[in-house]
Amino acid sequence: MSCKSYLKISIFEKVKNSKILYRYMQKMLLLGDEAIALGAIDAGLSGVYAYPGTPSTEITEYIESSKIAKEKGVKARWCANEKTAMEAAIGMSYAGKRTMVCMKHVGLNVAADGFINSSITGANGGLIVVVADDPSMHSSQNEQDSRFYGKFAMIPIFEPSSQQEAYNMVHYGFDISEKYRMPVMIRITTRLAHSRAGVGRMAEKEQNTLKLPTDLKQFVLLPSIARKNFRRLLDLQTVIENDAETSGFNKYIEGKDKSKGIIACGIAYNYIMENFQENLPFPMLVIGQHPVPTKMLRKLYDECQEIYVFEDGYPLVEEMLKGSLNLGKPIHGRLDGTLTRDGELNPNKVAVALGLKDTIGQPIPEVVAQRPPALCSGCPHTDSYLALNEVLRDYSKGRVFSDIGCYTLAALAPLEAINTCVDMGASITMAYGAADAGLVPAIAVIGDSTFTHSGMTGLLDCVVHKSNVKVFILDNFTTGMTGGQPSAALGKLEAICAGVGVDPAHIRVIKPLMKNHEENMKIIREELAYDGPSVIIPRRECIITLDKRMREKFKNK
Amino acid sequence: MKKDIIIAGVGGQGILSIATTIGMAALEMSLHLKQSEVHGMSQRGGDVVSNLRISDKEIFSDLIPFGKADMIISVEPMESLRYLPMLSENGWLITNSVPFKNIAHYPEVENVLTEVKKFKNHVLIDADGIAKELGSVKSANIVILGAASPYMDIPLEILTIAINKIFKNKGQEVIDLNLKALALGREFSLKHA
């Protein structure tokens, strides 16, 4: 298949039956996440692996609930964490099948070991790593730009500007992953992940059959083999740059007014076009695939007096173009203050950067109050925190280390119950470190799913060093914040904690309900008095999943 | 034809049902559409917003530029005001009058409604009240959609088709209820705007 045909919606391809034709012609209204999911299913995906994380969750959810995927026997797996998901995908690629692993940007930090090394092993079956970044931190702890990871791993990176392009890039991504035997990254941001638009489908492909790598030592990263593999990866760099030159995902749009030259990465393209519509006067390089071809950059740089770089994320291309010494033509973007250094782009920011008129409606009236997210009414976490807060009145403030999940919302009023939230699992290990510093007892508060994601090893540290840490595992039977995906911890918590070595006498289960408030506080007090690691498990189902379950039950009757 | 619509509310109020209905209608008319949504943390009782853009030409940005929205449709009065910087000079502010109080410092409702009424093109509708009379408070969002419908350039028949399609699986009773909700909202709007 020629590269260019990926750019069109090849609706008539291999389609004879008129009924099927109709299906192909009908555009589907899909989120960016769903477009990637459907693209993968149609491109012959055999398995998707993921840990839920906004804004990436809907990719795996779509495949999980897709009838077509089910008929085709596609595996849709929620994994214990992003690292196990990444490694499962490498395993499926080893076995010759097309596979995708999906995560939010900070999930890639967890998966980084496997991810970076997967570029050294290379792929066998097509391997796509989808990472959804969250500039403006709508639902995250930072706004790191995953393209830097892609560059670090020296693999092709795709940055779609639309839902359709996202769909098409999955097809193309699988093809070049197999052609060059290397993983590829698709990087999206929240705005595309969670925005719907019409998407047309391409012809469906069969799944690959089981086929091991020709060289059965390809995936053995012993130094002698890794050195050879790494040299291959280095040699491939010019090849993947040439690919980015010809694939059609990088486009050079001519313009008569050479006073400015524009570089638009991913969805930044939309914001520029929003401002100019069909009348863009300046030459523009639209970047959808990295490494960015030097030839295209050279042309824009030579042709134009000044360069404006628009990236929804960190200034990756801008920094590259500018270099440390910045000796060339003026280059404008996030680094020189033309755009804010932080936050997602929007049409207005782009307009102002290019000297166009800004627009704004009326100011927000003073009467409007802030409405931050909060724990749901009836949430078990509230009752757990009320008990903990009351018991901790007898201690000095600032000893509650928490984690990533709905329960992080307890940092805000009215509960104001926690003092930290850093990364998945950090509650237990930070409490452990603080206890070593003398802050005893130190309290850790972590959710059930977060505990099996990255909390178990930290608990092991506490047990090995007999640390005076009280670990609250808030067990609501689900991964709540991301919409109720299954929790790997379900039914296993006491066994895990005992297995890790916590004295069973200090594994206490309570039911967080106001009617049990006194009893719960008594148990918490007892454990706080014990000089050693304890686990307290407040256990009650998430009110949202309970509600959903009851409605299903009612419906089926 | 081009309409840029902000749909506002509080996480859990189901603002996406409005977006989905308009989206379905836009598909019926073979229009282009982009609709950005809020998922994740803010869904937990925080303020949520959807940018819905429909047009007979290609739409580029998923986000509506500030000061360019043709309409704010809100299922909560204070939330309708939060997006005034998005609204164009001649845009319409269409909102439920019933507050959703999940914060300690919710302002005096009268003060909120006064701000809404200051706006020249506004529709302030007791959607919950109308929906309750119909027998299901759940249809309040469709009442509000009905109130917005005269200013949307989407024929009533098309919205009717959209509602039929969206609630198809829930049975004729639910379809009829929502069609009534749509009609009552529209009627109110035409009378009171």
XYZ file of C-alpha atoms in Angstrom:
750
model
C 0.000 0.000 0.000
C 1.435 3.356 -0.964
C 1.975 5.786 1.846
C -0.269 8.413 0.402
C -3.360 6.284 0.392
C -3.259 6.252 4.173
C -4.134 9.898 4.090
C -7.360 9.373 2.243
C -10.295 7.541 3.644
C -10.089 4.624 1.302
C -13.726 3.738 1.638
C -14.141 1.826 -1.583
C -11.150 -0.354 -1.113
C -11.899 -4.052 -1.300
C -15.530 -3.314 -0.614
C -18.009 -4.854 -3.003
C -21.073 -5.675 -0.990
C -23.275 -2.574 -0.909
C -24.278 -3.109 2.694
C -20.658 -3.094 3.756
C -20.066 -0.139 1.463
C -22.720 1.794 3.359
C -21.018 0.985 6.608
C -17.719 2.277 5.300
C -19.204 5.424 3.895
C -21.001 6.316 7.095
C -18.702 8.434 9.169
C -18.703 7.553 12.815
C -18.728 10.189 15.539
C -15.715 9.261 17.665
C -13.541 10.697 20.401
C -9.866 10.908 19.448
C -9.323 8.025 21.869
C -12.029 5.971 20.179
C -10.658 6.746 16.713
C -7.333 5.248 17.793
C -9.129 2.231 19.232
C -11.156 1.599 16.087
C -8.110 2.233 13.903
C -6.284 -0.487 15.799
C -9.171 -2.952 15.576
C -9.448 -2.366 11.822
C -5.681 -2.616 11.336
C -5.574 -6.147 12.723
C -4.921 -5.586 16.419
C -4.622 -8.747 18.493
C -4.300 -7.235 21.964
C -4.407 -3.932 23.839
C -2.831 -3.521 27.284
C -3.373 -0.566 29.588
C -3.772 0.877 33.033
C -6.569 3.472 33.175
C -5.475 7.109 33.206
C -7.146 10.291 32.000
C -7.086 11.167 29.109
C -6.149 7.733 27.697
C -8.757 5.469 29.355
C -11.360 5.538 26.579
C -9.055 3.797 24.079
C -9.029 0.503 25.933
C -12.635 0.937 27.091
C -13.722 1.209 23.464
C -11.907 -1.966 22.443
C -13.163 -3.744 25.562
C -16.778 -3.015 24.672
C -16.466 -3.300 20.880
C -18.534 -6.086 19.352
C -16.207 -6.312 16.356
C -13.186 -6.680 18.628
C -14.983 -9.377 20.589
C -15.877 -11.271 17.407
C -12.273 -11.089 16.312
C -11.059 -12.314 19.678
C -9.005 -9.183 20.368
C -7.630 -9.201 23.910
C -8.460 -6.014 25.816
C -6.645 -6.120 29.143
C -6.516 -3.826 32.117
C -3.126 -4.452 33.681
C -1.748 -3.947 37.197
C 0.238 -0.935 35.971
C 1.696 0.662 32.856
C 4.949 -1.268 33.148
C 3.233 -4.650 33.143
C 1.071 -3.415 30.262
C 4.109 -2.303 28.274
C 5.864 -5.599 28.818
C 2.797 -7.631 27.882
C 2.660 -5.686 24.629
C 6.349 -6.368 23.952
C 5.575 -10.041 24.536
C 2.719 -10.024 22.052
C 4.917 -8.232 19.519
C 7.579 -10.922 20.099
C 4.963 -13.508 19.178
C 4.372 -11.702 15.889
C 0.993 -10.076 16.494
C -0.092 -6.457 16.334
C -0.416 -4.928 19.745
C -1.007 -1.585 21.384
C -0.270 -0.308 24.868
C -2.076 2.811 26.122
C -1.365 5.135 29.019
C -1.436 8.693 30.208
C 1.800 10.672 30.093
C 2.853 9.986 33.690
C 2.112 6.315 33.086
C 5.019 6.313 30.663
C 7.309 7.156 33.593
C 6.200 3.886 35.156
C 6.576 1.989 31.879
C 9.814 3.730 30.910
C 12.151 0.813 31.527
C 10.321 -1.499 29.173
C 9.546 1.312 26.764
C 13.118 2.517 26.267
C 14.429 -1.027 25.971
C 11.733 -1.975 23.471
C 13.452 0.311 20.997
C 16.637 -1.716 21.504
C 14.928 -5.096 21.163
C 12.913 -3.769 18.260
C 9.505 -5.141 17.369
C 8.321 -8.249 15.574
C 4.545 -7.849 15.341
C 3.519 -4.182 15.048
C 3.903 -2.397 18.387
C 2.265 0.968 19.032
C 2.694 2.869 22.290
C -0.130 5.382 22.673
C 0.511 8.127 25.196
C -2.051 10.796 26.044
C -0.516 13.970 27.447
C -2.431 16.459 29.542
C -1.194 20.024 28.986
C -2.956 22.393 31.401
C -3.153 19.453 33.850
C -6.914 18.991 33.583
C -6.554 15.715 35.473
C -2.842 15.237 36.192
C 0.128 16.087 38.376
C 2.288 17.558 35.606
C 2.195 18.363 31.895
C 5.271 16.470 30.679
C 5.541 16.033 26.920
C 5.888 12.405 25.867
C 7.511 13.305 22.568
C 10.749 13.708 24.536
C 10.464 10.055 25.546
C 9.876 9.087 21.926
C 12.937 11.040 20.888
C 14.908 9.498 23.753
C 13.939 6.039 22.525
C 14.756 7.134 18.950
C 11.547 5.819 17.442
C 8.994 7.415 15.087
C 6.423 9.589 16.871
C 3.031 10.452 15.403
C 1.117 13.560 16.447
C -2.377 13.577 14.934
C -4.220 16.858 14.419
C -7.652 15.297 14.005
C -9.626 12.213 14.940
C -9.421 11.019 11.319
C -5.678 11.448 11.223
C -5.408 9.571 14.534
C -7.330 6.687 12.960
C -5.129 6.707 9.853
C -1.888 6.937 11.812
C -2.670 3.735 13.681
C -2.883 1.864 10.372
C 0.322 3.440 9.112
C 2.044 3.083 12.476
C 1.486 -0.675 12.546
C 2.792 -0.999 9.007
C 6.048 0.845 9.624
C 6.491 -0.775 13.012
C 6.633 -4.086 11.174
C 8.544 -2.708 8.194
C 11.373 -1.293 10.313
C 10.861 -3.768 13.154
C 10.632 -1.055 15.789
C 7.980 0.256 18.170
C 6.289 3.546 17.272
C 4.627 6.128 19.481
C 1.330 7.901 18.938
C 1.163 10.989 21.109
C -2.100 12.841 21.632
C -3.222 15.504 24.075
C -6.397 15.818 26.151
C -8.143 18.045 23.639
C -7.995 15.485 20.854
C -8.454 12.506 23.169
C -11.743 13.892 24.463
C -13.153 15.593 21.413
C -15.567 13.971 18.999
C -15.626 14.296 15.201
C -16.609 12.251 12.168
C -14.243 9.422 11.272
C -14.326 7.284 8.132
C -12.965 3.750 8.231
C -10.425 2.006 6.052
C -10.620 -1.597 4.931
C -10.247 -4.079 7.766
C -7.112 -6.182 7.987
C -6.768 -9.712 9.252
C -4.772 -10.297 12.408
C -1.237 -11.623 12.049
C -0.682 -15.301 12.721
C 1.671 -16.412 15.477
C 5.185 -15.921 14.116
C 8.288 -15.684 16.276
C 11.173 -13.390 15.327
C 13.488 -14.833 12.667
C 16.371 -14.265 15.056
C 15.318 -15.873 18.325
C 17.921 -13.787 20.162
C 16.514 -10.459 18.946
C 14.885 -9.826 22.310
C 17.852 -10.934 24.449
C 19.416 -7.714 25.676
C 22.739 -9.167 26.783
C 25.405 -6.520 26.223
C 26.847 -8.229 23.130
C 23.421 -8.451 21.472
C 22.184 -5.093 22.795
C 25.204 -3.353 21.254
C 24.362 -4.858 17.884
C 20.675 -3.961 18.241
C 21.536 -0.426 19.292
C 23.710 0.072 16.213
C 20.809 -1.112 14.094
C 18.582 1.466 15.827
C 21.161 4.160 15.123
C 21.346 3.156 11.465
C 17.570 3.308 11.216
C 17.500 6.980 12.207
C 18.036 8.264 8.661
C 15.523 5.729 7.407
C 12.766 6.894 9.754
C 13.562 10.523 9.011
C 13.167 9.815 5.283
C 9.924 8.042 6.056
C 8.643 11.165 7.820
C 9.566 13.159 4.714
C 7.476 11.011 2.378
C 4.657 9.541 4.486
C 2.467 12.586 3.931
C 1.877 13.235 7.618
C 4.338 16.122 7.420
C 3.115 18.702 4.932
C 4.661 21.812 3.527
C 2.008 24.392 2.709
C 3.276 27.163 0.454
C 2.515 30.799 1.293
C 3.201 34.067 -0.472
C 4.027 36.191 2.570
C 7.474 35.073 3.685
C 7.726 37.515 6.598
C 6.680 34.674 8.867
C 7.109 30.933 8.576
C 4.910 28.724 10.740
C 5.601 25.319 12.228
C 2.474 23.612 13.536
C 2.784 20.365 15.481
C -0.253 18.131 15.961
C -3.431 19.960 16.908
C -1.686 23.358 16.847
C -2.514 23.156 13.123
C -6.228 23.444 13.973
C -5.760 26.635 15.958
C -3.815 28.291 13.154
C -6.399 27.298 10.558
C -9.170 28.473 12.885
C -7.657 31.947 12.749
C -6.899 32.108 9.035
C -9.463 29.658 7.603
C -8.563 29.279 3.896
C -6.481 32.444 3.790
C -3.220 31.600 5.486
C -0.687 33.966 3.870
C 2.461 32.401 5.367
C 4.291 29.201 4.477
C 3.538 26.499 7.035
C 5.190 23.225 7.934
C 2.628 20.885 9.486
C 4.294 18.250 11.617
C 2.518 14.969 12.276
C 5.467 12.594 12.288
C 8.889 12.716 13.967
C 11.820 12.766 13.532
C 11.119 16.034 11.766
C 12.659 15.924 8.293
C 15.608 18.323 8.129
C 14.915 19.124 4.468
C 11.465 20.485 5.212
C 12.738 22.510 8.166
C 15.581 23.862 6.031
C 13.172 25.024 3.333
C 10.988 26.934 5.789
C 13.985 28.431 7.549
C 15.623 29.582 4.298
C 12.427 30.945 2.852
C 11.074 32.962 5.763
C 12.347 35.893 7.795
C 11.131 34.673 11.169
C 9.885 31.313 12.390
C 6.911 30.765 14.714
C 6.646 27.371 16.371
C 3.355 26.098 17.812
C 3.405 22.939 19.915
C 0.745 21.717 22.343
C 3.224 20.739 25.010
C 6.865 21.480 25.687
C 8.955 23.344 23.057
C 10.565 20.263 21.506
C 10.853 21.400 17.904
C 11.430 25.000 18.943
C 14.368 24.067 21.151
C 15.845 21.859 18.448
C 15.604 24.591 15.856
C 16.978 27.280 18.123
C 19.896 25.323 19.515
C 21.709 26.429 22.645
C 23.340 29.470 21.103
C 20.358 30.784 19.133
C 22.576 32.385 16.512
C 20.226 32.296 13.552
C 16.995 33.943 12.522
C 14.437 34.885 15.168
C 12.511 31.834 16.351
C 9.356 32.495 18.329
C 7.300 30.207 20.504
C 7.129 29.150 24.099
C 10.768 29.916 24.879
C 10.804 33.645 24.090
C 7.420 34.432 25.653
C 5.514 34.663 22.367
C 3.405 31.877 23.848
C 3.037 30.988 27.516
C 5.550 28.375 28.609
C 2.802 26.311 30.275
C -0.756 25.307 29.491
C -2.490 23.985 26.401
C -2.788 26.090 23.267
C -6.059 27.541 22.047
C -7.151 29.680 19.064
C -6.767 32.905 21.058
C -3.220 32.239 22.242
C -2.235 31.465 18.657
C -3.943 34.615 17.354
C -2.125 36.857 19.807
C 1.208 35.181 19.068
C 0.811 35.943 15.368
C -0.260 39.538 15.972
C -3.931 38.987 15.175
C -6.763 40.579 17.127
C -7.749 38.840 20.348
C -11.422 38.267 21.099
C -13.254 37.928 24.388
C -16.824 38.144 25.637
C -17.970 39.638 28.921
C -16.038 39.037 32.141
C -17.226 36.400 34.603
C -19.519 38.166 37.120
C -18.167 38.371 40.658
C -21.065 36.349 42.018
C -19.705 33.187 40.353
C -18.010 30.954 42.942
C -15.352 28.322 42.329
C -16.702 24.795 42.041
C -13.778 22.411 42.422
C -14.320 18.683 41.986
C -15.292 16.927 45.209
C -15.962 13.472 46.582
C -19.446 12.279 45.656
C -22.216 12.380 48.210
C -22.193 9.013 49.980
C -18.569 8.279 49.029
C -16.926 5.781 51.414
C -13.694 7.855 51.383
C -15.482 10.697 53.197
C -16.372 8.464 56.132
C -12.844 7.028 56.230
C -11.319 10.504 56.337
C -13.766 11.785 58.956
C -12.653 8.985 61.271
C -8.971 9.511 60.513
C -9.202 13.285 60.938
C -10.844 12.934 64.311
C -8.293 10.434 65.605
C -5.396 12.554 64.354
C -6.543 15.539 66.417
C -4.410 13.987 69.180
C -1.276 14.274 67.003
C 0.623 17.140 65.427
C -0.468 18.049 61.905
C 1.142 17.098 58.587
C 1.683 13.339 58.782
C -0.718 11.999 56.146
C 0.909 10.899 52.892
C -1.552 10.204 50.138
C -1.679 9.037 46.574
C -3.365 9.302 43.171
C -7.118 8.736 42.982
C -10.483 10.207 43.971
C -9.290 10.296 47.571
C -6.693 12.936 46.624
C -9.630 15.358 46.583
C -9.510 15.199 50.394
C -6.632 17.686 50.193
C -9.275 20.374 49.622
C -11.868 21.765 52.027
C -13.881 20.583 53.845
C -11.813 17.479 54.675
C -8.270 18.859 54.286
C -7.104 15.449 55.399
C -3.935 14.775 53.407
C -0.550 16.401 53.020
C 1.010 14.859 49.913
C 0.228 13.452 46.462
C 3.237 12.822 44.237
C 2.986 9.696 42.114
C 1.353 6.283 42.070
C 2.427 4.463 45.228
C 4.407 7.325 46.785
C 2.124 7.479 49.836
C 3.608 4.383 51.439
C 7.236 4.986 50.526
C 7.132 8.661 51.491
C 5.545 7.747 54.833
C 8.340 5.211 55.261
C 11.028 7.840 54.573
C 9.346 10.391 56.843
C 9.075 7.783 59.630
C 12.820 7.211 59.285
C 13.237 10.950 59.756
C 11.324 10.725 63.016
C 7.783 11.573 61.964
C 6.009 8.686 63.714
C 3.514 7.325 63.343
C 3.423 8.219 59.640
C 0.155 7.627 57.841
C -0.211 6.495 54.226
C -3.555 6.653 52.417
C -3.791 4.789 49.122
C -6.593 3.301 47.013
C -6.986 -0.418 46.318
C -6.107 -0.153 42.629
C -3.196 2.232 43.267
C -1.923 -0.182 45.917
C -1.634 -3.063 43.455
C -0.311 -0.641 40.807
C 2.707 0.548 42.821
C 2.082 0.262 46.554
C 2.952 -3.358 47.308
C 6.719 -3.002 47.008
C 6.687 0.047 49.284
C 4.792 -1.930 51.902
C 7.488 -4.593 51.653
C 10.081 -1.905 52.459
C 8.076 -0.930 55.554
C 7.857 -4.563 56.703
C 11.537 -5.289 56.124
C 12.542 -2.260 58.193
C 9.707 -2.628 60.774
C 8.767 0.937 60.035
C 6.109 2.704 62.108
C 3.848 3.348 59.137
C 0.059 2.991 59.127
C -1.160 2.167 55.653
C -4.818 2.876 54.929
C -5.864 1.003 51.810
C -9.178 2.545 50.812
C -10.857 -0.439 49.182
C -13.805 0.598 47.013
C -13.491 -2.417 44.670
C -12.700 -0.292 41.615
C -10.483 2.223 39.825
C -12.823 5.079 40.630
C -11.388 8.313 39.310
C -11.130 7.053 35.744
C -14.705 5.786 35.659
C -14.787 2.446 37.411
C -12.472 0.026 35.640
C -11.858 -3.271 37.449
C -9.325 -3.213 40.291
C -6.636 -5.873 40.213
C -6.714 -5.807 44.024
C -10.246 -7.157 44.264
C -10.484 -9.810 46.973
C -6.716 -10.028 47.396
C -5.702 -7.231 49.761
C -5.412 -9.087 53.085
C -3.582 -11.971 51.413
C -1.159 -9.587 49.680
C -0.417 -7.662 52.874
C 0.055 -10.851 54.901
C 2.146 -12.318 52.089
C 4.387 -9.275 52.089
C 4.872 -9.886 55.803
C 2.493 -7.621 57.688
C 1.487 -9.279 60.964
C -2.115 -10.476 60.371
C -3.038 -9.092 63.800
C -2.288 -5.654 62.361
C -4.301 -6.004 59.182
C -7.640 -4.480 60.187
C -10.713 -4.228 57.995
C -13.333 -1.594 58.803
C -16.537 -0.544 57.097
C -16.521 3.226 56.554
C -20.045 4.244 57.518
C -21.053 6.934 60.005
C -22.907 4.363 62.097
C -19.540 2.621 62.654
C -17.687 5.871 63.338
C -16.849 5.223 66.999
C -15.833 1.620 66.411
C -13.687 2.622 63.414
C -11.901 5.303 65.421
C -11.209 2.783 68.164
C -9.521 0.429 65.688
C -7.498 3.269 64.147
C -6.359 4.382 67.613
C -5.261 0.851 68.474
C -3.135 0.633 65.339
C -1.653 4.087 65.845
C -0.520 2.945 69.286
C 1.369 -0.015 67.778
C 5.038 0.623 66.934
C 5.332 -1.186 63.621
C 3.742 -1.487 60.179
C -0.057 -1.821 60.180
C -2.602 -1.958 57.431
C -6.128 -0.655 57.881
C -8.544 -1.452 55.085
C -11.680 0.704 55.055
C -13.841 -1.362 52.710
C -17.039 -0.209 51.025
C -18.039 -0.169 47.352
C -17.680 3.044 45.323
C -21.051 4.805 45.333
C -20.918 5.319 41.550
C -20.254 1.677 40.663
C -22.812 0.595 43.282
C -25.381 2.854 41.651
C -24.501 1.524 38.199
C -24.685 -2.074 39.411
C -28.067 -1.558 41.070
C -29.470 0.044 37.929
C -28.265 -2.891 35.812
C -29.764 -5.322 38.284
C -33.065 -3.452 38.236
C -33.046 -3.348 34.430
C -32.510 -7.075 34.139
C -35.465 -7.917 36.373
C -24.506 27.525 8.545
C -22.268 27.566 11.596
C -23.130 27.359 15.284
C -20.692 27.375 18.156
C -22.339 26.224 21.352
C -21.030 26.058 24.915
C -22.836 23.492 27.046
C -22.251 23.949 30.764
C -23.139 22.306 34.029
C -21.797 20.385 36.992
C -20.146 16.972 36.689
C -22.831 14.322 37.011
C -25.651 16.504 35.641
C -25.443 14.772 32.280
C -24.717 17.725 29.997
C -23.515 15.295 27.375
C -27.089 14.185 26.671
C -27.695 17.656 25.234
C -24.490 17.514 23.209
C -25.310 14.021 21.938
C -28.783 15.077 20.785
C -27.514 18.125 18.927
C -24.685 16.011 17.532
C -27.116 13.405 16.235
C -29.217 16.154 14.630
C -26.109 17.605 12.992
C -25.300 14.189 11.554
C -28.851 13.952 10.178
C -28.203 17.245 8.392
C -24.809 15.998 7.163
C -23.064 18.868 8.916
C -19.481 18.857 10.158
C -19.173 18.545 13.908
C -16.570 18.794 16.643
C -17.438 18.318 20.262
C -14.951 18.477 23.091
C -15.862 17.009 26.446
C -14.537 16.879 29.984
C -13.610 13.482 31.381
C -11.664 12.618 34.508
C -11.256 14.492 37.727
C -13.642 17.404 37.062
C -16.474 14.970 36.519
C -16.554 14.523 40.283
C -18.968 17.361 41.028
C -16.813 20.109 39.520
C -17.768 22.542 36.773
C -17.847 20.861 33.366
C -18.172 22.265 29.875
C -18.512 20.964 26.365
C -17.558 22.926 23.236
C -19.925 21.915 20.456
C -19.307 23.203 16.953
C -21.477 22.449 13.945
C -20.977 23.837 10.477
C -21.555 23.130 6.808
C -17.849 23.867 6.261
C -14.780 22.144 7.665
C -14.243 22.869 11.373
C -10.654 23.221 12.504
C -10.366 23.933 16.227
C -11.989 21.649 18.790
C -12.180 24.702 21.049
C -14.406 27.695 20.370
C -12.401 30.942 20.484
C -13.243 33.347 23.324
C -16.007 35.786 22.451
C -17.179 33.694 19.502
C -19.787 31.321 20.933
C -23.279 31.779 19.516
C -24.900 30.301 22.554
C -24.390 29.058 26.088
C -26.730 26.266 27.097
C -26.464 25.589 30.814
C -28.227 23.154 33.101
C -27.238 25.274 36.124
C -27.567 29.067 36.460
C -24.230 29.922 38.103
C -22.409 27.709 35.602
C -23.995 29.602 32.707
C -22.198 32.748 33.889
C -18.797 31.095 34.177
C -18.532 30.983 30.382
C -19.557 34.559 29.550
C -16.034 35.300 28.254
C -16.777 32.714 25.545
C -20.036 34.298 24.374
C -20.249 36.658 21.401
C -21.860 40.049 21.696
C -25.173 38.927 20.225
C -25.030 35.417 21.602
C -27.787 33.707 23.586
C -27.626 32.678 27.223
C -30.036 29.825 27.884
C -30.067 28.348 31.351
C -31.947 26.319 33.869
C -32.986 28.504 36.818
C -32.588 25.706 39.371
C -29.259 25.852 41.224
C -27.125 22.819 41.999
C -25.645 23.486 45.416
C -22.787 21.125 46.157
C -20.458 23.796 47.543
C -20.574 25.522 50.922
C -20.299 29.056 49.560
C -22.926 28.954 46.815
C -24.013 32.585 46.290
C -27.536 33.911 46.884
C -29.597 32.447 44.051
C -31.323 35.793 43.474
C -27.955 37.421 42.767
C -27.096 34.730 40.246
C -30.424 35.076 38.448
C -30.078 38.873 38.422
C -26.793 38.497 36.540
C -28.438 36.192 33.996
C -31.284 38.661 33.503
C -28.828 41.490 32.826
C -27.965 39.745 29.586
C -30.072 40.978 26.698
C -30.504 37.634 24.917
C -31.382 35.270 27.708
C -33.818 32.480 28.452
C -34.201 31.543 32.109
C -36.285 28.409 32.469
C -37.350 26.258 35.421
C -36.470 23.076 33.562
C -36.623 20.886 36.657
C -40.135 22.112 37.423
C -41.357 21.459 33.882
C -39.681 18.056 33.819
C -41.201 17.104 37.171
C -44.662 17.943 35.883
C -43.989 15.673 32.930
C -43.223 12.904 35.382
C -39.434 12.613 35.210
C -36.912 15.162 36.403
C -34.399 13.348 34.222
C -35.857 15.007 31.122
C -34.838 18.478 32.410
C -31.856 18.559 30.072
C -34.094 18.011 27.057
C -36.403 20.791 28.313
C -33.389 23.114 28.231
C -32.465 21.870 24.780
C -36.022 22.686 23.722
C -35.606 26.192 25.112
C -32.415 26.609 23.072
C -33.861 25.100 19.901
C -35.417 28.281 18.409
C -31.930 29.852 18.203
C -30.038 26.906 16.834
C -30.910 26.757 13.119
C -31.795 23.096 13.458
C -35.381 22.334 12.404
C -37.609 20.843 15.102
C -38.266 17.807 12.893
C -34.565 17.005 12.839
C -34.279 17.250 16.627
C -37.316 14.968 16.830
C -35.584 12.392 14.638
C -32.462 12.691 16.807
C -34.422 12.073 20.009
C -36.155 9.104 18.434
C -32.801 7.606 17.538
C -31.062 8.322 20.833
C -33.804 6.933 23.062
C -34.750 4.113 20.674
C -33.498 1.420 23.034
C -35.373 2.854 26.004
C -38.830 2.390 24.515
C -41.622 4.571 23.133
C -42.597 5.887 26.551
C -39.193 7.470 27.108
C -39.154 8.845 23.547
C -42.560 10.468 24.028
C -41.558 11.912 27.371
C -38.484 13.539 25.862
C -40.363 14.806 22.823
C -42.822 16.470 25.196
C -39.921 17.915 27.181
C -38.464 19.319 23.963
C -41.792 20.854 22.942
C -42.457 22.433 26.355
C -38.983 23.947 26.523
C -39.367 25.363 23.041
C -42.812 26.748 23.797
C -41.541 28.484 26.940
C -38.654 30.003 25.077
C -40.786 31.376 22.247
C -43.158 32.914 24.795
C -40.635 34.415 27.209
C -37.554 35.459 25.293
